[in-house]
Tab-separated table of C-alpha atoms in Angstrom:
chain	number	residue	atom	x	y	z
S	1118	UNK	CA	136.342	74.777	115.870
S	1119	UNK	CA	134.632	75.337	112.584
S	1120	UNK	CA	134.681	78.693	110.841
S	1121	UNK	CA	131.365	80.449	110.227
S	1122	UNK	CA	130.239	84.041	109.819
S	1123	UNK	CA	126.350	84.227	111.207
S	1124	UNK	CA	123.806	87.059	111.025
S	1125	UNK	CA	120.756	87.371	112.594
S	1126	UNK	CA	117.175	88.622	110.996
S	1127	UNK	CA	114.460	89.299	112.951
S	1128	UNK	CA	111.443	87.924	111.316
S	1129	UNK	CA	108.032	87.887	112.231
S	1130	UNK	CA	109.370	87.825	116.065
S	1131	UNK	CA	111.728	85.292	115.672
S	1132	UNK	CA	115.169	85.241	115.348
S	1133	UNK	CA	117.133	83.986	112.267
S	1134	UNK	CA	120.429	82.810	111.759
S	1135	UNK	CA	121.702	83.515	108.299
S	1136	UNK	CA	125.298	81.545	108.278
S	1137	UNK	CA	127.729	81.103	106.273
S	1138	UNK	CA	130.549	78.300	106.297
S	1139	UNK	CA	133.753	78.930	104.909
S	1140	UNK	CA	135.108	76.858	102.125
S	1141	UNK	CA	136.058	73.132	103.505
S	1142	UNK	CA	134.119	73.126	107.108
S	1143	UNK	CA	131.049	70.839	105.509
S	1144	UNK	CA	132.268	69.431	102.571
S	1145	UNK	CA	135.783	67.826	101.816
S	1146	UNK	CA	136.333	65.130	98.253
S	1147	UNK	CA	138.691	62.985	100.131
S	1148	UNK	CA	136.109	61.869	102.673
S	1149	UNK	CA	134.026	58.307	102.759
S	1150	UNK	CA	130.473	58.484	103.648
S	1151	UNK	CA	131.051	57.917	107.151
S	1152	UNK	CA	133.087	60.645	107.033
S	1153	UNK	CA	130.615	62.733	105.484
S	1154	UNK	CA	128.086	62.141	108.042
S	1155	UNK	CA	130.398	62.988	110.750
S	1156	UNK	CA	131.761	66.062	109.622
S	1157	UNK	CA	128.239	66.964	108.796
S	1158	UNK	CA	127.006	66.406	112.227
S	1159	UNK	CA	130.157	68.274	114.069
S	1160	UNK	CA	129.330	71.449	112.211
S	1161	UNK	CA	125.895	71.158	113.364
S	1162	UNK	CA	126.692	70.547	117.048
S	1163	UNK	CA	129.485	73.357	116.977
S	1164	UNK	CA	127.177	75.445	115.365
S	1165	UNK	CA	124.330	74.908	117.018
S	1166	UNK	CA	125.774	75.282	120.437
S	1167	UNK	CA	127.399	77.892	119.637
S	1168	UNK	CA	124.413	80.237	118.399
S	1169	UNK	CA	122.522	78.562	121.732
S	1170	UNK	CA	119.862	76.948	119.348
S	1171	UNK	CA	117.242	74.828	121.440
S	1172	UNK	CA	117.563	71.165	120.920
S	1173	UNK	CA	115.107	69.840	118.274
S	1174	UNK	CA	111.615	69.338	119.611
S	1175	UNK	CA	110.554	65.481	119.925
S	1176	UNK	CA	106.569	64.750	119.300
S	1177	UNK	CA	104.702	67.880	117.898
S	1178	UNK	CA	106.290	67.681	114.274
S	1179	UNK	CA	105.740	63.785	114.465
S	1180	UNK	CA	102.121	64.118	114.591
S	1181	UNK	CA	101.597	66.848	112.589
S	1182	UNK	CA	103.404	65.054	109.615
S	1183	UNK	CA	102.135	62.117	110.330
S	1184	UNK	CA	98.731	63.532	109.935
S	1185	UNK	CA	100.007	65.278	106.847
S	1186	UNK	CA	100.704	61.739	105.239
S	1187	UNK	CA	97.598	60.718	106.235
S	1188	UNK	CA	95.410	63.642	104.131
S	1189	UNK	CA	98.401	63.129	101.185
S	1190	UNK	CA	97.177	59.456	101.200
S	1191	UNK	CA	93.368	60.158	100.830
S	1192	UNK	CA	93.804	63.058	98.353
S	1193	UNK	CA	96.104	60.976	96.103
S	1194	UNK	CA	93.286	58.111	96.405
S	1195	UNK	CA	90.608	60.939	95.464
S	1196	UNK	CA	92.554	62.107	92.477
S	1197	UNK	CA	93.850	58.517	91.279
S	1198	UNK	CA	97.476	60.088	91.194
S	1199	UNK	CA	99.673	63.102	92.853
S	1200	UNK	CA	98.140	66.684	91.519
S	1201	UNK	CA	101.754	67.358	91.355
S	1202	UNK	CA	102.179	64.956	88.914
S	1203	UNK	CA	99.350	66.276	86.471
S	1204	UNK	CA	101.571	69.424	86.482
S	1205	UNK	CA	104.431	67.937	84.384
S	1206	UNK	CA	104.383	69.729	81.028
S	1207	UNK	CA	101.665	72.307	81.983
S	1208	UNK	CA	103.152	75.574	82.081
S	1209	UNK	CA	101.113	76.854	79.141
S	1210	UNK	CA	101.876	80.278	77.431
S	1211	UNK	CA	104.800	82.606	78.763
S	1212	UNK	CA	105.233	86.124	77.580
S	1213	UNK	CA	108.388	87.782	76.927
S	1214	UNK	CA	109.949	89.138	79.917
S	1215	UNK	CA	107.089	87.451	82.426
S	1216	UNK	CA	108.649	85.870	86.045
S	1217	UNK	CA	107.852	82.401	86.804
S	1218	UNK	CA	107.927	81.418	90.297
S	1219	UNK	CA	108.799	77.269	90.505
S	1220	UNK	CA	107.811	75.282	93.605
S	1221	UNK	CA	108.800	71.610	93.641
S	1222	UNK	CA	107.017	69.497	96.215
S	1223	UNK	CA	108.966	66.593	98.104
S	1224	UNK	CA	108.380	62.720	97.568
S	1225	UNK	CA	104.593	61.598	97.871
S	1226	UNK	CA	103.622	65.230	98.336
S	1227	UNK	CA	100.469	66.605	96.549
S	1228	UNK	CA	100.458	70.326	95.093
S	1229	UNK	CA	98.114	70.975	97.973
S	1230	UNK	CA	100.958	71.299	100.589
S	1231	UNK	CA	102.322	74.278	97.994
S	1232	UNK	CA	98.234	75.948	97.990
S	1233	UNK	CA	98.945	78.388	100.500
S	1234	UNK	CA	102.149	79.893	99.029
S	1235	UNK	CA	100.925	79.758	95.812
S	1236	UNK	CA	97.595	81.878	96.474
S	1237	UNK	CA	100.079	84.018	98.113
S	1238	UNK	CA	102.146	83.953	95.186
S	1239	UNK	CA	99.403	84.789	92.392
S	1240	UNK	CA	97.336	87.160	94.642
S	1241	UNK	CA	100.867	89.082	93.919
S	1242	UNK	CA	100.528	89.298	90.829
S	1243	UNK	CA	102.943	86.050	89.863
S	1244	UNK	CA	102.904	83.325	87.592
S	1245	UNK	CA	103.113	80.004	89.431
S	1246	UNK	CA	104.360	76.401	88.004
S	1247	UNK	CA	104.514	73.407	90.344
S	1248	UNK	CA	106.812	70.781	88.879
S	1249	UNK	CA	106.159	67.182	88.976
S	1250	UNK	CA	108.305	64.635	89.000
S	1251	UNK	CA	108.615	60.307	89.655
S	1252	UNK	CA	110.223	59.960	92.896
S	1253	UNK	CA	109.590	56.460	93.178
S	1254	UNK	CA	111.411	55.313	89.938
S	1255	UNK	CA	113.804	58.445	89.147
S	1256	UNK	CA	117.010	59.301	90.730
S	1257	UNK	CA	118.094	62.743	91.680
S	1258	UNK	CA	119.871	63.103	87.980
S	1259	UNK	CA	116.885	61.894	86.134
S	1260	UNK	CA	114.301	64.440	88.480
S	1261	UNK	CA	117.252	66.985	87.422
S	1262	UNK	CA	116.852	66.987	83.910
S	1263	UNK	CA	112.900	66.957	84.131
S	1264	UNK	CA	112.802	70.121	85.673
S	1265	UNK	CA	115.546	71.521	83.468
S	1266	UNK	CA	113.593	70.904	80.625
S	1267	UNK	CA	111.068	72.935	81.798
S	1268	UNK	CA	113.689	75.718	82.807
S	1269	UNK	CA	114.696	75.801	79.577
S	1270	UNK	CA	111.255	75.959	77.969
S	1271	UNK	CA	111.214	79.135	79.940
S	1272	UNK	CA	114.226	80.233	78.765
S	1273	UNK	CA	113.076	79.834	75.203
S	1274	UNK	CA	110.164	82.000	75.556
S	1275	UNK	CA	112.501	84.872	77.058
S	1276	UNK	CA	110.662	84.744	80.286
S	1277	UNK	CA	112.667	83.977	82.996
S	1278	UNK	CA	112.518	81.794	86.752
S	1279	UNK	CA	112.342	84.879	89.233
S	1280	UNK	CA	111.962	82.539	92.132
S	1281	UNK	CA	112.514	78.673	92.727
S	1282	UNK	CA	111.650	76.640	96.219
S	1283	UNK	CA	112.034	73.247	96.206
S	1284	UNK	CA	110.540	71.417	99.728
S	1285	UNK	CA	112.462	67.896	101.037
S	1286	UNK	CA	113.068	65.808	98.359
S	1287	UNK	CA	112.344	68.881	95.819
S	1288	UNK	CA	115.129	70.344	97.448
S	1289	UNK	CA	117.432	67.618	97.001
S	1290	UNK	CA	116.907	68.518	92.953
S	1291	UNK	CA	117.705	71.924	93.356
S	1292	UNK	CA	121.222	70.724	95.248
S	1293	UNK	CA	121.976	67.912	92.598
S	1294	UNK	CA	121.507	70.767	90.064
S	1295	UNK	CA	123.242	73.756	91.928
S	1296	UNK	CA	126.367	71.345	92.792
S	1297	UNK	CA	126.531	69.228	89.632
S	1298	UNK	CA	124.851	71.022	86.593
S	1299	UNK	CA	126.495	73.934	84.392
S	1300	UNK	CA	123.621	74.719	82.366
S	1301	UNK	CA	121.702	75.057	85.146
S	1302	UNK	CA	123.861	77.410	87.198
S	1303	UNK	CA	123.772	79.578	84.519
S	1304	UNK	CA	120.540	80.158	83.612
S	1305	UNK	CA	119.846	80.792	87.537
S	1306	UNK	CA	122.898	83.307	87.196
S	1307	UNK	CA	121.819	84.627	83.808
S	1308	UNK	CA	118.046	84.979	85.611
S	1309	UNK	CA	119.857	85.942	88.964
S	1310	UNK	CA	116.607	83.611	90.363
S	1311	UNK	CA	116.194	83.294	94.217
S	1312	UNK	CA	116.690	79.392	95.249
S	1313	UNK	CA	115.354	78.174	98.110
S	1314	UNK	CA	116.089	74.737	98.921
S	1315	UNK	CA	113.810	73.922	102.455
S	1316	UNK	CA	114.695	71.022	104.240
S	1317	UNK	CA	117.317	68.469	101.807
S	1318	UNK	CA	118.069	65.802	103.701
S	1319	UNK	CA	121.805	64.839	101.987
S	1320	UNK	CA	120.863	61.128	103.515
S	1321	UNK	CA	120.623	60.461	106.814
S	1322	UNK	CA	121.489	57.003	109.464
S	1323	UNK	CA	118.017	56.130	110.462
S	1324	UNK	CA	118.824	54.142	113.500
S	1325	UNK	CA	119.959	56.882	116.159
S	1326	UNK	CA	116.953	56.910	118.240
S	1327	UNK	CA	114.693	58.946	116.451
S	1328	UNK	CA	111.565	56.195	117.186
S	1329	UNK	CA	109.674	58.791	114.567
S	1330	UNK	CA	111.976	58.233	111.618
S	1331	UNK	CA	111.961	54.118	112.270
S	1332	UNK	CA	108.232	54.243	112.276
S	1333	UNK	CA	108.162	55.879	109.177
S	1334	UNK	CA	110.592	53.676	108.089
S	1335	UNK	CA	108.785	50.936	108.231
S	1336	UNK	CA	105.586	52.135	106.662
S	1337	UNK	CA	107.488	53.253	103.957
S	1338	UNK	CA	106.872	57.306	104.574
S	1339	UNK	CA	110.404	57.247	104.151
S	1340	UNK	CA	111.929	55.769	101.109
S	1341	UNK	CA	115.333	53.953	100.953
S	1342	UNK	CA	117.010	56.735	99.080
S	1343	UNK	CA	116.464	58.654	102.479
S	1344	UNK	CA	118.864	55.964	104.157
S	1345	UNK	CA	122.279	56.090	103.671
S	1346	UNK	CA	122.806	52.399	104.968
S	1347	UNK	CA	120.721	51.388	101.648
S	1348	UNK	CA	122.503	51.304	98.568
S	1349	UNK	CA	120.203	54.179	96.717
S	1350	UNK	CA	121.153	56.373	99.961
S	1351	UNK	CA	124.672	56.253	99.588
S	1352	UNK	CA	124.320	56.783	95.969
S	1353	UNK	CA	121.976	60.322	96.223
S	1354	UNK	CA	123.972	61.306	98.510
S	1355	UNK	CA	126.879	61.489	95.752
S	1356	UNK	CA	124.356	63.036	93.484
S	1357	UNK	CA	124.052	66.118	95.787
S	1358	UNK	CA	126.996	66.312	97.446
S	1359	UNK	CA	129.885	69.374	96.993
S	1360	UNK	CA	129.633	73.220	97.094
S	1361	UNK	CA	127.215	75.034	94.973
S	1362	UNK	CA	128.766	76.633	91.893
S	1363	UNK	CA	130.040	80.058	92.830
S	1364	UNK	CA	128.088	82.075	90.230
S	1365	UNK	CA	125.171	81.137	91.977
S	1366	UNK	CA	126.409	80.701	95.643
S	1367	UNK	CA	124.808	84.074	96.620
S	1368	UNK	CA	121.554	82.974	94.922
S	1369	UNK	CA	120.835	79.812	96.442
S	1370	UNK	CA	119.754	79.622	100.005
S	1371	UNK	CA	119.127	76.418	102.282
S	1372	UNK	CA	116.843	76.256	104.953
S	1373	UNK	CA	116.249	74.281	107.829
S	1374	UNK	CA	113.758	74.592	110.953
S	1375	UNK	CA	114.397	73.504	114.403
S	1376	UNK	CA	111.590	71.683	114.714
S	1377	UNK	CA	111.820	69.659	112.022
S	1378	UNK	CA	111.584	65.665	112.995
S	1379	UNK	CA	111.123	63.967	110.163
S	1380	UNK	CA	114.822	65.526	108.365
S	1381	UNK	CA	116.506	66.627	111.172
S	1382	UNK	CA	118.098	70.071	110.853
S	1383	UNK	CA	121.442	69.093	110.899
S	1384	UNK	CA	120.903	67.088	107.990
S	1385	UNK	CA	119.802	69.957	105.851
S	1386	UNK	CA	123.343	72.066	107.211
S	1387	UNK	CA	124.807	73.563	103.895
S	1388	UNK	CA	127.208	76.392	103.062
S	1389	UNK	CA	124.641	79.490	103.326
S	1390	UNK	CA	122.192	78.408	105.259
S	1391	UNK	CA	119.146	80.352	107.071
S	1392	UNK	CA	118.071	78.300	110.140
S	1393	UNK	CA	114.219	78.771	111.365
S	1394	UNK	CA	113.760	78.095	115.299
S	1395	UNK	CA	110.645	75.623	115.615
S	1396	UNK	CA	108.862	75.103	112.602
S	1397	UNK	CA	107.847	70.948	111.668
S	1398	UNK	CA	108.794	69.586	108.256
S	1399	UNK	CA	104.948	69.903	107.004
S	1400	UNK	CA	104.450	73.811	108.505
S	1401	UNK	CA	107.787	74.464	106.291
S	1402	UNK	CA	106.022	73.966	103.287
S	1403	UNK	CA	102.241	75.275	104.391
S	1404	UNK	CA	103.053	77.076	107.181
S	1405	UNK	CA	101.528	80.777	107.072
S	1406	UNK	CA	105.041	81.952	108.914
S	1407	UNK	CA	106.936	80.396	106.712
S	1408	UNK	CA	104.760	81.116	104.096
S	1409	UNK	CA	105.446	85.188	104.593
S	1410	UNK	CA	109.273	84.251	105.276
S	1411	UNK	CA	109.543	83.047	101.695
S	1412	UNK	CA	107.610	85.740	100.061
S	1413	UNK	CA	109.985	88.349	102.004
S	1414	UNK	CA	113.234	86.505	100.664
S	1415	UNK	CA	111.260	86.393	97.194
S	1416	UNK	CA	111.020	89.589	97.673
S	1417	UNK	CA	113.615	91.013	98.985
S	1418	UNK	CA	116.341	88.794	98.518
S	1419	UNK	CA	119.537	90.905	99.282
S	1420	UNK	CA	118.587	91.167	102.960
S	1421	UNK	CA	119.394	87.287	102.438
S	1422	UNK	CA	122.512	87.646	100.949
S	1423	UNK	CA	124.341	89.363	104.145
């Protein structure tokens, strides 16, 4: 039986699990990858059953996304490359003392999925950066140390990060960083900086049924760093795998929704984790519920830290 501590919020009529997994349950350094994925996937079956969450839903979030991929496609072929991309190096002048909210979209993603949270964000009052980055020819490290550069621009101008969600792959950067990088953990400690990582996917076996994930598979929607029977799967999986350092454990928060077909929730399963019921891999990012649940842990973030 795995050891857990779980509290739920009620949210906008739904009810969230806030858990917590004590030390050793999810991750363990003596373990192969296969033993990875299989302690991962016990947790999330114990767990699961145990809080009585519905099974994952099987079609809705397939279409939605798909048709998501679809729009990402046209708008990238408007604007001859990602939006996202054009935002590398563009965070223009900071004042002393202002907050910075970060979003970091996930691979192939345009800053249009992030337009939503960000109107939210700056009708608020907020400064908002979205960070770009080359998914196709960087690996988690590389992506790492792009967006620490820009942390540490901030830094310099004695503003600080007040907020940080990374989405999918975007959150895979925030776990490579909160597990592997010192510099980073302490600015987000120094900043004490909300971190939302929605939806990492810590690599997943892509032949287990899911006739969504082998479609996209083969049309390249997802990428062999996704797979953990490819070489580059195997290998960002190391990149992000481990417990997040402790001065920032109460900071950084994971979340997964039910609903979510394209990176299964049990993929996602980290150490604090706050798991959504329903909710599809695109609606996490431009969702108006989820859109409100991220302002409200932006905003009040200790209600998250139970």
């Amino acid at each position: 039986m795995i050891n857990y501590s779980s509290t739920q919020i009620d949210f906008g009529g739904k009810p969230l699990h806030l858990v917590n997994l004590a030390k050793g349950q999810l991750f363990d350094d003596s373990d192969d990858l296969e033993a990875r994925v299989a302690r991962r996937e016990r947790c999330w079956d114990e767990l699961s059953s145990s809080l009585d969450i519905a099974p994952y839903s099987s079609w809705g979030d397939a279409l939605e996304t798909g048709m998501a991929l679809i729009g990402n496609v046209i708008d990238t072929a408007i604007h001859q490359k990602s939006e996202v991309k054009q935002r590398i190096n563009l965070l223009g002048d900071l004042q002393e003392g202002q907050e910075v909210y970060v979003l970091i979209a996930g691979a192939g993603q345009t800053e249009g999925n992030f337009r939503g949270l960000a109107g939210k964000l700056r009708a608020a009052g907020k400064t908002v950066y979205v960070h770009g980055y080359d998914f196709e020819n960087e690996t988690l490290t590389q992506s790492g140390d792009g967006l620490m550069s820009e942390l540490k621009k901030i830094n310099g101008a004695e503003a600080k990060v007040a907020g940080i969600l990374g989405h999918s792959t975007g959150a895979d950067i925030l776990l490579h960083l909160s597990t592997k990088n010192e510099s980073y953990a302490n600015l987000i400690s120094k900043w004490d900086t909300q971190v939302l990582a929605v939806a990492p996917n810590n690599g997943v076996y892509l032949t287990k049924g899911n006739i969504w994930q082998k479609m996209l598979r083969a049309t390249k929607q997802i990428h062999d760093f996704d797979d953990l029977k490819t070489e580059a799967g195997a290998f960002r999986n190391n990149e992000m795998y481990g417990t997040v350092q402790e001065n920032i454990a109460d900071q950084t928060l994971v979340v997964i929704c039910t609903g979510d077909r394209l990176i299964l929730p049990g993929a996602g399963l980290h150490e604090r984790t706050l798991i959504v019921p329903g909710e599809g891999h695109i609606k996490e990012v431009n969702g108006e519920f989820m859109h409100d649940l991220y302002m409200d842990i932006f905003d009040n973030p200790q209600t998250y830290r139970v």
